[in-house]
Amino acid sequence: MSLILCKIHNSLEESVIDLSQKFPCLSELTIDHCEDLIQLPSSISRMQSLKSLSITNCHNLEKLPPYLGNLKSLQILRLSACPSLKMLPPCTSDLASLKFLDISQCVNLKALPEGIGKLSRLEKIDMRECLLVKLPYSAASLKSLRAVICDEDVSWLWKDLKKVNLDVQVAEKCFNLDWLDDC
């Protein structure tokens, strides 16, 4: 299910709709460019079949549900271009099936959850334009992590982990308008 360029208002609040009951078998949820989305409803945390949750370009999103870690089937968590998001809830480290975490362009996100090392299946993190100041100690325990995409000023944090099979890819800064030719 995709919600793109929608005015959410309070339509996702639990008093209005319980997403887990309305969509019990939903495997993918995409919310993009929903400017008035400030907080994800907690009922999302009960959507046990959800494998992909993509929240992108929601510039006012400030908060994720406190029980997001209940999504045991979630493999992809994309929170790209949500500049008002300041933290991931600690329970993010309970997402046992998570393989890909995208926090790119979350410019106010300053840290990863302390328990991130518990994400034993996490293979890739995209954190371009994310200004982390430190990594939690548990990051060294990310056994399956093979790729991190980040800016140069953050790359040393990952390189200091000295993980053997970790590919730290420094994102190129692109300041031209060539991409407009593709339109």
Short mmCIF file of N, CA and C in Angstrom, two decimals:
data_model
loop_
_atom_site.label_atom_id
_atom_site.label_comp_id
_atom_site.label_asym_id
_atom_site.label_seq_id
_atom_site.Cartn_x
_atom_site.Cartn_y
_atom_site.Cartn_z
N MET A 1 0.85 -1.16 0.00
CA MET A 1 0.00 0.00 0.00
C MET A 1 0.90 1.23 0.00
N SER A 2 0.55 2.20 -0.81
CA SER A 2 1.32 3.44 -0.90
C SER A 2 0.43 4.65 -0.64
N LEU A 3 0.90 5.52 0.21
CA LEU A 3 0.25 6.80 0.47
C LEU A 3 1.24 7.86 0.02
N ILE A 4 0.94 8.51 -1.08
CA ILE A 4 1.88 9.47 -1.67
C ILE A 4 1.18 10.81 -1.85
N LEU A 5 1.85 11.87 -1.38
CA LEU A 5 1.31 13.23 -1.45
C LEU A 5 -0.07 13.33 -0.80
N CYS A 6 -0.23 12.66 0.31
CA CYS A 6 -1.53 12.65 1.01
C CYS A 6 -1.55 13.65 2.15
N LYS A 7 -2.72 14.14 2.44
CA LYS A 7 -2.95 14.91 3.65
C LYS A 7 -3.47 13.90 4.68
N ILE A 8 -2.63 13.59 5.64
CA ILE A 8 -2.95 12.56 6.62
C ILE A 8 -3.92 13.08 7.68
N HIS A 9 -3.72 14.33 8.09
CA HIS A 9 -4.46 14.93 9.22
C HIS A 9 -4.38 13.97 10.39
N ASN A 10 -5.47 13.52 10.92
CA ASN A 10 -5.44 12.57 12.02
C ASN A 10 -6.00 11.21 11.58
N SER A 11 -6.06 10.95 10.28
CA SER A 11 -6.71 9.75 9.76
C SER A 11 -5.99 8.45 10.13
N LEU A 12 -4.73 8.51 10.54
CA LEU A 12 -4.01 7.31 10.93
C LEU A 12 -3.98 7.11 12.44
N GLU A 13 -4.56 8.01 13.18
CA GLU A 13 -4.58 7.87 14.64
C GLU A 13 -5.37 6.64 15.03
N GLU A 14 -4.96 6.02 16.11
CA GLU A 14 -5.57 4.77 16.55
C GLU A 14 -7.06 4.91 16.86
N SER A 15 -7.48 6.07 17.30
CA SER A 15 -8.90 6.27 17.58
C SER A 15 -9.73 6.29 16.29
N VAL A 16 -9.07 6.54 15.16
CA VAL A 16 -9.76 6.59 13.87
C VAL A 16 -9.68 5.25 13.15
N ILE A 17 -8.48 4.63 13.13
CA ILE A 17 -8.28 3.37 12.41
C ILE A 17 -7.19 2.55 13.08
N ASP A 18 -7.41 1.26 13.16
CA ASP A 18 -6.38 0.33 13.63
C ASP A 18 -5.83 -0.35 12.38
N LEU A 19 -4.67 0.10 11.94
CA LEU A 19 -4.08 -0.41 10.69
C LEU A 19 -3.87 -1.91 10.71
N SER A 20 -3.51 -2.46 11.86
CA SER A 20 -3.25 -3.89 11.94
C SER A 20 -4.52 -4.72 11.74
N GLN A 21 -5.68 -4.19 12.09
CA GLN A 21 -6.93 -4.90 11.86
C GLN A 21 -7.46 -4.69 10.45
N LYS A 22 -7.29 -3.49 9.91
CA LYS A 22 -7.78 -3.20 8.56
C LYS A 22 -6.94 -3.88 7.48
N PHE A 23 -5.63 -4.03 7.74
CA PHE A 23 -4.72 -4.61 6.76
C PHE A 23 -3.86 -5.70 7.42
N PRO A 24 -4.48 -6.82 7.82
CA PRO A 24 -3.74 -7.83 8.58
C PRO A 24 -2.65 -8.55 7.78
N CYS A 25 -2.74 -8.55 6.47
CA CYS A 25 -1.76 -9.27 5.65
C CYS A 25 -0.85 -8.34 4.84
N LEU A 26 -0.86 -7.08 5.15
CA LEU A 26 -0.07 -6.10 4.40
C LEU A 26 1.42 -6.38 4.58
N SER A 27 2.15 -6.47 3.46
CA SER A 27 3.59 -6.75 3.56
C SER A 27 4.45 -5.52 3.28
N GLU A 28 3.91 -4.54 2.54
CA GLU A 28 4.68 -3.33 2.24
C GLU A 28 3.82 -2.09 2.48
N LEU A 29 4.39 -1.13 3.16
CA LEU A 29 3.72 0.14 3.40
C LEU A 29 4.69 1.26 3.04
N THR A 30 4.27 2.12 2.12
CA THR A 30 5.07 3.26 1.70
C THR A 30 4.28 4.54 1.97
N ILE A 31 4.92 5.45 2.66
CA ILE A 31 4.33 6.77 2.91
C ILE A 31 5.36 7.78 2.41
N ASP A 32 4.97 8.57 1.41
CA ASP A 32 5.92 9.47 0.78
C ASP A 32 5.31 10.86 0.59
N HIS A 33 6.08 11.87 0.91
CA HIS A 33 5.67 13.26 0.75
C HIS A 33 4.33 13.58 1.44
N CYS A 34 4.14 13.06 2.61
CA CYS A 34 2.95 13.38 3.41
C CYS A 34 3.39 14.40 4.45
N GLU A 35 3.29 15.65 4.07
CA GLU A 35 3.86 16.75 4.83
C GLU A 35 3.28 16.91 6.23
N ASP A 36 2.05 16.49 6.46
CA ASP A 36 1.47 16.70 7.79
C ASP A 36 1.61 15.48 8.70
N LEU A 37 2.36 14.49 8.27
CA LEU A 37 2.61 13.33 9.13
C LEU A 37 3.67 13.70 10.17
N ILE A 38 3.29 13.69 11.43
CA ILE A 38 4.19 14.06 12.51
C ILE A 38 4.62 12.84 13.31
N GLN A 39 3.72 11.87 13.42
CA GLN A 39 4.00 10.68 14.21
C GLN A 39 3.35 9.48 13.55
N LEU A 40 4.07 8.37 13.50
CA LEU A 40 3.46 7.15 12.98
C LEU A 40 2.56 6.57 14.04
N PRO A 41 1.42 6.03 13.65
CA PRO A 41 0.51 5.46 14.65
C PRO A 41 1.10 4.18 15.25
N SER A 42 0.80 3.95 16.51
CA SER A 42 1.34 2.77 17.19
C SER A 42 0.76 1.48 16.63
N SER A 43 -0.41 1.53 15.97
CA SER A 43 -0.99 0.31 15.41
C SER A 43 -0.10 -0.31 14.33
N ILE A 44 0.79 0.46 13.75
CA ILE A 44 1.75 -0.09 12.77
C ILE A 44 2.60 -1.17 13.44
N SER A 45 2.88 -1.01 14.70
CA SER A 45 3.71 -1.97 15.44
C SER A 45 3.06 -3.34 15.57
N ARG A 46 1.79 -3.44 15.27
CA ARG A 46 1.08 -4.73 15.37
C ARG A 46 0.86 -5.38 13.99
N MET A 47 1.45 -4.82 12.96
CA MET A 47 1.29 -5.36 11.60
C MET A 47 2.36 -6.44 11.38
N GLN A 48 2.08 -7.64 11.87
CA GLN A 48 3.06 -8.71 11.92
C GLN A 48 3.54 -9.20 10.56
N SER A 49 2.77 -8.98 9.50
CA SER A 49 3.19 -9.44 8.18
C SER A 49 4.01 -8.40 7.42
N LEU A 50 4.20 -7.22 7.99
CA LEU A 50 4.91 -6.14 7.31
C LEU A 50 6.39 -6.49 7.13
N LYS A 51 6.84 -6.48 5.86
CA LYS A 51 8.24 -6.78 5.55
C LYS A 51 9.01 -5.53 5.14
N SER A 52 8.30 -4.53 4.64
CA SER A 52 8.94 -3.30 4.19
C SER A 52 8.13 -2.09 4.66
N LEU A 53 8.80 -1.19 5.36
CA LEU A 53 8.19 0.05 5.81
C LEU A 53 9.05 1.18 5.28
N SER A 54 8.47 1.99 4.41
CA SER A 54 9.20 3.08 3.77
C SER A 54 8.49 4.41 4.04
N ILE A 55 9.15 5.25 4.81
CA ILE A 55 8.64 6.58 5.12
C ILE A 55 9.66 7.56 4.54
N THR A 56 9.29 8.24 3.46
CA THR A 56 10.26 9.10 2.79
C THR A 56 9.68 10.49 2.54
N ASN A 57 10.55 11.47 2.62
CA ASN A 57 10.18 12.86 2.33
C ASN A 57 9.01 13.36 3.18
N CYS A 58 8.91 12.88 4.37
CA CYS A 58 7.90 13.35 5.33
C CYS A 58 8.64 14.29 6.28
N HIS A 59 8.75 15.53 5.89
CA HIS A 59 9.63 16.48 6.54
C HIS A 59 9.23 16.85 7.96
N ASN A 60 8.01 16.54 8.36
CA ASN A 60 7.57 16.86 9.71
C ASN A 60 7.50 15.65 10.64
N LEU A 61 7.88 14.49 10.14
CA LEU A 61 7.86 13.29 10.98
C LEU A 61 8.87 13.44 12.11
N GLU A 62 8.37 13.39 13.33
CA GLU A 62 9.22 13.58 14.50
C GLU A 62 9.41 12.31 15.31
N LYS A 63 8.44 11.39 15.21
CA LYS A 63 8.45 10.28 16.16
C LYS A 63 7.98 8.99 15.51
N LEU A 64 8.67 7.91 15.87
CA LEU A 64 8.26 6.57 15.45
C LEU A 64 7.59 5.89 16.64
N PRO A 65 6.76 4.89 16.38
CA PRO A 65 6.08 4.22 17.51
C PRO A 65 7.07 3.55 18.46
N PRO A 66 6.78 3.59 19.76
CA PRO A 66 7.71 3.02 20.75
C PRO A 66 7.84 1.50 20.67
N TYR A 67 6.90 0.83 20.01
CA TYR A 67 6.95 -0.63 19.92
C TYR A 67 7.25 -1.10 18.50
N LEU A 68 7.98 -0.29 17.75
CA LEU A 68 8.34 -0.64 16.38
C LEU A 68 9.08 -1.97 16.32
N GLY A 69 9.79 -2.30 17.37
CA GLY A 69 10.55 -3.55 17.45
C GLY A 69 9.69 -4.80 17.41
N ASN A 70 8.37 -4.64 17.54
CA ASN A 70 7.47 -5.79 17.46
C ASN A 70 7.31 -6.31 16.04
N LEU A 71 7.80 -5.57 15.05
CA LEU A 71 7.67 -5.98 13.65
C LEU A 71 8.74 -7.03 13.33
N LYS A 72 8.51 -8.24 13.76
CA LYS A 72 9.51 -9.31 13.66
C LYS A 72 9.78 -9.75 12.23
N SER A 73 8.89 -9.46 11.27
CA SER A 73 9.10 -9.83 9.88
C SER A 73 9.73 -8.71 9.05
N LEU A 74 9.88 -7.53 9.63
CA LEU A 74 10.37 -6.37 8.88
C LEU A 74 11.80 -6.59 8.41
N GLN A 75 12.01 -6.47 7.10
CA GLN A 75 13.33 -6.64 6.50
C GLN A 75 13.91 -5.32 6.01
N ILE A 76 13.04 -4.39 5.63
CA ILE A 76 13.49 -3.11 5.10
C ILE A 76 12.82 -1.98 5.89
N LEU A 77 13.64 -1.11 6.45
CA LEU A 77 13.15 0.08 7.13
C LEU A 77 13.81 1.29 6.48
N ARG A 78 13.01 2.03 5.73
CA ARG A 78 13.50 3.20 5.00
C ARG A 78 12.86 4.45 5.61
N LEU A 79 13.70 5.31 6.16
CA LEU A 79 13.24 6.55 6.79
C LEU A 79 13.98 7.72 6.13
N SER A 80 14.04 7.73 4.85
CA SER A 80 14.84 8.70 4.12
C SER A 80 14.18 10.07 4.04
N ALA A 81 15.01 11.10 4.17
CA ALA A 81 14.59 12.50 4.03
C ALA A 81 13.46 12.87 4.99
N CYS A 82 13.67 12.52 6.25
CA CYS A 82 12.76 12.91 7.33
C CYS A 82 13.58 13.78 8.29
N PRO A 83 13.80 15.04 7.94
CA PRO A 83 14.74 15.88 8.69
C PRO A 83 14.31 16.21 10.12
N SER A 84 13.05 16.06 10.47
CA SER A 84 12.60 16.37 11.83
C SER A 84 12.77 15.19 12.78
N LEU A 85 13.11 14.03 12.24
CA LEU A 85 13.30 12.83 13.07
C LEU A 85 14.63 12.95 13.82
N LYS A 86 14.56 12.92 15.14
CA LYS A 86 15.76 13.13 15.95
C LYS A 86 16.33 11.85 16.53
N MET A 87 15.50 10.80 16.60
CA MET A 87 16.01 9.53 17.16
C MET A 87 15.20 8.36 16.67
N LEU A 88 15.85 7.21 16.67
CA LEU A 88 15.16 5.94 16.43
C LEU A 88 14.83 5.38 17.80
N PRO A 89 13.66 4.81 17.97
CA PRO A 89 13.34 4.27 19.30
C PRO A 89 14.30 3.13 19.65
N PRO A 90 14.60 2.96 20.94
CA PRO A 90 15.52 1.90 21.36
C PRO A 90 15.09 0.51 20.87
N CYS A 91 13.79 0.29 20.73
CA CYS A 91 13.30 -1.02 20.31
C CYS A 91 13.63 -1.32 18.85
N THR A 92 14.19 -0.37 18.11
CA THR A 92 14.61 -0.63 16.73
C THR A 92 15.57 -1.80 16.70
N SER A 93 16.33 -1.95 17.76
CA SER A 93 17.29 -3.06 17.82
C SER A 93 16.63 -4.42 18.03
N ASP A 94 15.32 -4.45 18.16
CA ASP A 94 14.58 -5.72 18.29
C ASP A 94 14.04 -6.20 16.95
N LEU A 95 14.33 -5.49 15.87
CA LEU A 95 13.84 -5.88 14.54
C LEU A 95 14.70 -7.03 14.02
N ALA A 96 14.39 -8.22 14.47
CA ALA A 96 15.23 -9.40 14.26
C ALA A 96 15.48 -9.76 12.80
N SER A 97 14.58 -9.44 11.90
CA SER A 97 14.73 -9.80 10.48
C SER A 97 15.28 -8.67 9.62
N LEU A 98 15.57 -7.51 10.22
CA LEU A 98 15.97 -6.34 9.44
C LEU A 98 17.27 -6.59 8.69
N LYS A 99 17.23 -6.32 7.37
CA LYS A 99 18.41 -6.48 6.51
C LYS A 99 18.92 -5.14 5.99
N PHE A 100 18.02 -4.16 5.83
CA PHE A 100 18.41 -2.88 5.24
C PHE A 100 17.80 -1.74 6.05
N LEU A 101 18.64 -0.82 6.46
CA LEU A 101 18.21 0.37 7.19
C LEU A 101 18.66 1.60 6.40
N ASP A 102 17.69 2.42 6.02
CA ASP A 102 17.98 3.65 5.28
C ASP A 102 17.56 4.84 6.13
N ILE A 103 18.54 5.57 6.61
CA ILE A 103 18.28 6.79 7.39
C ILE A 103 18.91 7.99 6.68
N SER A 104 19.08 7.87 5.37
CA SER A 104 19.72 8.95 4.60
C SER A 104 18.89 10.23 4.67
N GLN A 105 19.58 11.33 4.72
CA GLN A 105 18.99 12.66 4.77
C GLN A 105 18.13 12.91 6.01
N CYS A 106 18.35 12.14 7.05
CA CYS A 106 17.73 12.43 8.35
C CYS A 106 18.76 13.27 9.11
N VAL A 107 18.84 14.53 8.75
CA VAL A 107 19.93 15.40 9.17
C VAL A 107 19.95 15.70 10.67
N ASN A 108 18.86 15.49 11.38
CA ASN A 108 18.84 15.73 12.82
C ASN A 108 18.99 14.46 13.64
N LEU A 109 19.18 13.34 12.98
CA LEU A 109 19.41 12.07 13.67
C LEU A 109 20.89 12.00 14.05
N LYS A 110 21.18 12.07 15.32
CA LYS A 110 22.56 12.19 15.77
C LYS A 110 23.16 10.88 16.28
N ALA A 111 22.33 9.84 16.49
CA ALA A 111 22.86 8.60 17.03
C ALA A 111 22.00 7.42 16.62
N LEU A 112 22.63 6.27 16.59
CA LEU A 112 21.90 5.02 16.38
C LEU A 112 21.55 4.46 17.76
N PRO A 113 20.53 3.62 17.85
CA PRO A 113 20.18 3.05 19.17
C PRO A 113 21.36 2.26 19.75
N GLU A 114 21.51 2.32 21.06
CA GLU A 114 22.61 1.63 21.74
C GLU A 114 22.66 0.13 21.41
N GLY A 115 21.51 -0.49 21.30
CA GLY A 115 21.47 -1.94 21.08
C GLY A 115 21.50 -2.37 19.62
N ILE A 116 21.94 -1.51 18.73
CA ILE A 116 21.90 -1.83 17.30
C ILE A 116 22.68 -3.10 16.96
N GLY A 117 23.63 -3.44 17.77
CA GLY A 117 24.43 -4.64 17.54
C GLY A 117 23.62 -5.93 17.60
N LYS A 118 22.41 -5.86 18.13
CA LYS A 118 21.54 -7.05 18.19
C LYS A 118 20.92 -7.37 16.83
N LEU A 119 21.06 -6.47 15.85
CA LEU A 119 20.47 -6.70 14.53
C LEU A 119 21.37 -7.66 13.74
N SER A 120 21.29 -8.92 14.06
CA SER A 120 22.22 -9.91 13.53
C SER A 120 22.08 -10.15 12.02
N ARG A 121 20.97 -9.76 11.42
CA ARG A 121 20.77 -9.96 9.98
C ARG A 121 20.98 -8.69 9.16
N LEU A 122 21.26 -7.58 9.81
CA LEU A 122 21.43 -6.31 9.11
C LEU A 122 22.64 -6.39 8.18
N GLU A 123 22.38 -6.16 6.88
CA GLU A 123 23.42 -6.27 5.86
C GLU A 123 23.89 -4.91 5.34
N LYS A 124 22.99 -3.92 5.34
CA LYS A 124 23.33 -2.65 4.72
C LYS A 124 22.68 -1.48 5.45
N ILE A 125 23.44 -0.40 5.59
CA ILE A 125 22.93 0.84 6.16
C ILE A 125 23.25 1.97 5.18
N ASP A 126 22.23 2.73 4.83
CA ASP A 126 22.43 3.92 4.01
C ASP A 126 22.20 5.12 4.91
N MET A 127 23.24 5.89 5.14
CA MET A 127 23.13 7.02 6.05
C MET A 127 23.77 8.28 5.46
N ARG A 128 23.59 8.46 4.17
CA ARG A 128 24.08 9.68 3.52
C ARG A 128 23.40 10.90 4.14
N GLU A 129 24.16 11.95 4.32
CA GLU A 129 23.66 13.21 4.88
C GLU A 129 23.03 13.03 6.26
N CYS A 130 23.55 12.09 6.99
CA CYS A 130 23.12 11.84 8.36
C CYS A 130 24.34 12.13 9.24
N LEU A 131 24.22 13.06 10.13
CA LEU A 131 25.38 13.60 10.84
C LEU A 131 25.62 12.94 12.19
N LEU A 132 25.85 11.65 12.19
CA LEU A 132 26.14 10.96 13.44
C LEU A 132 27.44 11.48 14.04
N VAL A 133 27.46 11.59 15.35
CA VAL A 133 28.68 12.04 16.01
C VAL A 133 29.44 10.87 16.63
N LYS A 134 28.75 9.75 16.85
CA LYS A 134 29.43 8.55 17.36
C LYS A 134 28.58 7.33 17.06
N LEU A 135 29.23 6.18 17.10
CA LEU A 135 28.53 4.91 16.94
C LEU A 135 28.41 4.24 18.30
N PRO A 136 27.32 3.55 18.56
CA PRO A 136 27.25 2.80 19.82
C PRO A 136 28.28 1.67 19.79
N TYR A 137 28.78 1.28 20.94
CA TYR A 137 29.77 0.21 21.01
C TYR A 137 29.26 -1.08 20.39
N SER A 138 27.97 -1.31 20.49
CA SER A 138 27.41 -2.56 19.98
C SER A 138 27.48 -2.66 18.45
N ALA A 139 27.75 -1.55 17.76
CA ALA A 139 27.84 -1.59 16.29
C ALA A 139 28.90 -2.58 15.82
N ALA A 140 29.92 -2.79 16.63
CA ALA A 140 30.97 -3.75 16.29
C ALA A 140 30.43 -5.18 16.24
N SER A 141 29.27 -5.43 16.80
CA SER A 141 28.68 -6.77 16.84
C SER A 141 27.77 -7.07 15.64
N LEU A 142 27.67 -6.16 14.70
CA LEU A 142 26.80 -6.36 13.53
C LEU A 142 27.44 -7.39 12.60
N LYS A 143 27.17 -8.67 12.84
CA LYS A 143 27.82 -9.78 12.14
C LYS A 143 27.60 -9.79 10.63
N SER A 144 26.40 -9.48 10.20
CA SER A 144 26.05 -9.59 8.78
C SER A 144 26.26 -8.30 8.00
N LEU A 145 26.62 -7.23 8.67
CA LEU A 145 26.76 -5.94 8.00
C LEU A 145 27.90 -6.00 6.98
N ARG A 146 27.55 -5.72 5.72
CA ARG A 146 28.53 -5.78 4.62
C ARG A 146 28.75 -4.43 3.96
N ALA A 147 27.78 -3.51 4.07
CA ALA A 147 27.90 -2.24 3.36
C ALA A 147 27.30 -1.10 4.17
N VAL A 148 28.03 0.00 4.21
CA VAL A 148 27.56 1.24 4.81
C VAL A 148 27.82 2.34 3.79
N ILE A 149 26.77 3.08 3.47
CA ILE A 149 26.91 4.23 2.58
C ILE A 149 26.76 5.47 3.46
N CYS A 150 27.78 6.32 3.44
CA CYS A 150 27.76 7.49 4.33
C CYS A 150 28.61 8.61 3.73
N ASP A 151 28.58 9.74 4.40
CA ASP A 151 29.41 10.87 3.99
C ASP A 151 30.82 10.68 4.53
N GLU A 152 31.75 11.40 3.93
CA GLU A 152 33.15 11.24 4.30
C GLU A 152 33.40 11.54 5.78
N ASP A 153 32.74 12.58 6.32
CA ASP A 153 33.01 12.94 7.71
C ASP A 153 32.48 11.92 8.71
N VAL A 154 31.68 10.97 8.28
CA VAL A 154 31.17 9.93 9.17
C VAL A 154 31.87 8.59 8.88
N SER A 155 32.47 8.46 7.72
CA SER A 155 33.06 7.18 7.29
C SER A 155 34.11 6.66 8.27
N TRP A 156 34.87 7.54 8.89
CA TRP A 156 35.91 7.09 9.81
C TRP A 156 35.34 6.35 11.01
N LEU A 157 34.10 6.69 11.41
CA LEU A 157 33.47 5.96 12.52
C LEU A 157 33.36 4.48 12.20
N TRP A 158 32.96 4.19 10.96
CA TRP A 158 32.80 2.81 10.53
C TRP A 158 34.14 2.15 10.26
N LYS A 159 35.06 2.89 9.68
CA LYS A 159 36.38 2.33 9.38
C LYS A 159 37.12 1.98 10.66
N ASP A 160 36.87 2.73 11.73
CA ASP A 160 37.51 2.44 13.02
C ASP A 160 37.04 1.12 13.62
N LEU A 161 35.90 0.61 13.17
CA LEU A 161 35.42 -0.68 13.67
C LEU A 161 36.33 -1.82 13.24
N LYS A 162 37.05 -1.62 12.13
CA LYS A 162 37.97 -2.60 11.58
C LYS A 162 37.29 -3.95 11.33
N LYS A 163 36.07 -3.89 10.81
CA LYS A 163 35.37 -5.13 10.44
C LYS A 163 35.93 -5.59 9.11
N VAL A 164 36.25 -6.86 8.99
CA VAL A 164 36.95 -7.40 7.84
C VAL A 164 36.17 -7.25 6.54
N ASN A 165 34.92 -7.66 6.50
CA ASN A 165 34.15 -7.67 5.25
C ASN A 165 33.22 -6.47 5.10
N LEU A 166 33.53 -5.38 5.76
CA LEU A 166 32.67 -4.20 5.70
C LEU A 166 33.15 -3.24 4.61
N ASP A 167 32.26 -2.94 3.67
CA ASP A 167 32.55 -2.00 2.60
C ASP A 167 31.94 -0.66 2.98
N VAL A 168 32.78 0.30 3.33
CA VAL A 168 32.32 1.64 3.67
C VAL A 168 32.40 2.48 2.40
N GLN A 169 31.24 2.82 1.86
CA GLN A 169 31.16 3.58 0.62
C GLN A 169 30.88 5.04 0.95
N VAL A 170 31.80 5.90 0.54
CA VAL A 170 31.63 7.33 0.77
C VAL A 170 30.80 7.89 -0.38
N ALA A 171 29.68 8.47 -0.03
CA ALA A 171 28.76 9.02 -1.04
C ALA A 171 29.39 10.25 -1.67
N GLU A 172 29.26 10.33 -2.97
CA GLU A 172 29.77 11.50 -3.69
C GLU A 172 28.80 12.65 -3.52
N LYS A 173 29.35 13.81 -3.33
CA LYS A 173 28.52 15.01 -3.29
C LYS A 173 28.34 15.48 -4.72
N CYS A 174 27.09 15.62 -5.12
CA CYS A 174 26.79 16.00 -6.49
C CYS A 174 26.07 17.35 -6.49
N PHE A 175 26.71 18.33 -7.09
CA PHE A 175 26.15 19.67 -7.07
C PHE A 175 25.77 20.17 -8.47
N ASN A 176 25.53 19.25 -9.38
CA ASN A 176 25.15 19.71 -10.71
C ASN A 176 23.70 19.35 -10.98
N LEU A 177 23.19 19.80 -12.10
CA LEU A 177 21.79 19.60 -12.45
C LEU A 177 21.64 18.63 -13.62
N ASP A 178 22.64 17.78 -13.84
CA ASP A 178 22.58 16.83 -14.96
C ASP A 178 21.40 15.88 -14.85
N TRP A 179 20.97 15.59 -13.63
CA TRP A 179 19.86 14.66 -13.45
C TRP A 179 18.57 15.19 -14.07
N LEU A 180 18.49 16.50 -14.32
CA LEU A 180 17.29 17.06 -14.95
C LEU A 180 17.11 16.59 -16.38
N ASP A 181 18.23 16.20 -17.02
CA ASP A 181 18.15 15.70 -18.40
C ASP A 181 17.37 14.41 -18.49
N ASP A 182 17.29 13.67 -17.38
CA ASP A 182 16.58 12.39 -17.38
C ASP A 182 15.07 12.56 -17.34
N CYS A 183 14.59 13.75 -17.10
CA CYS A 183 13.15 13.99 -16.98
C CYS A 183 12.46 14.06 -18.32
#
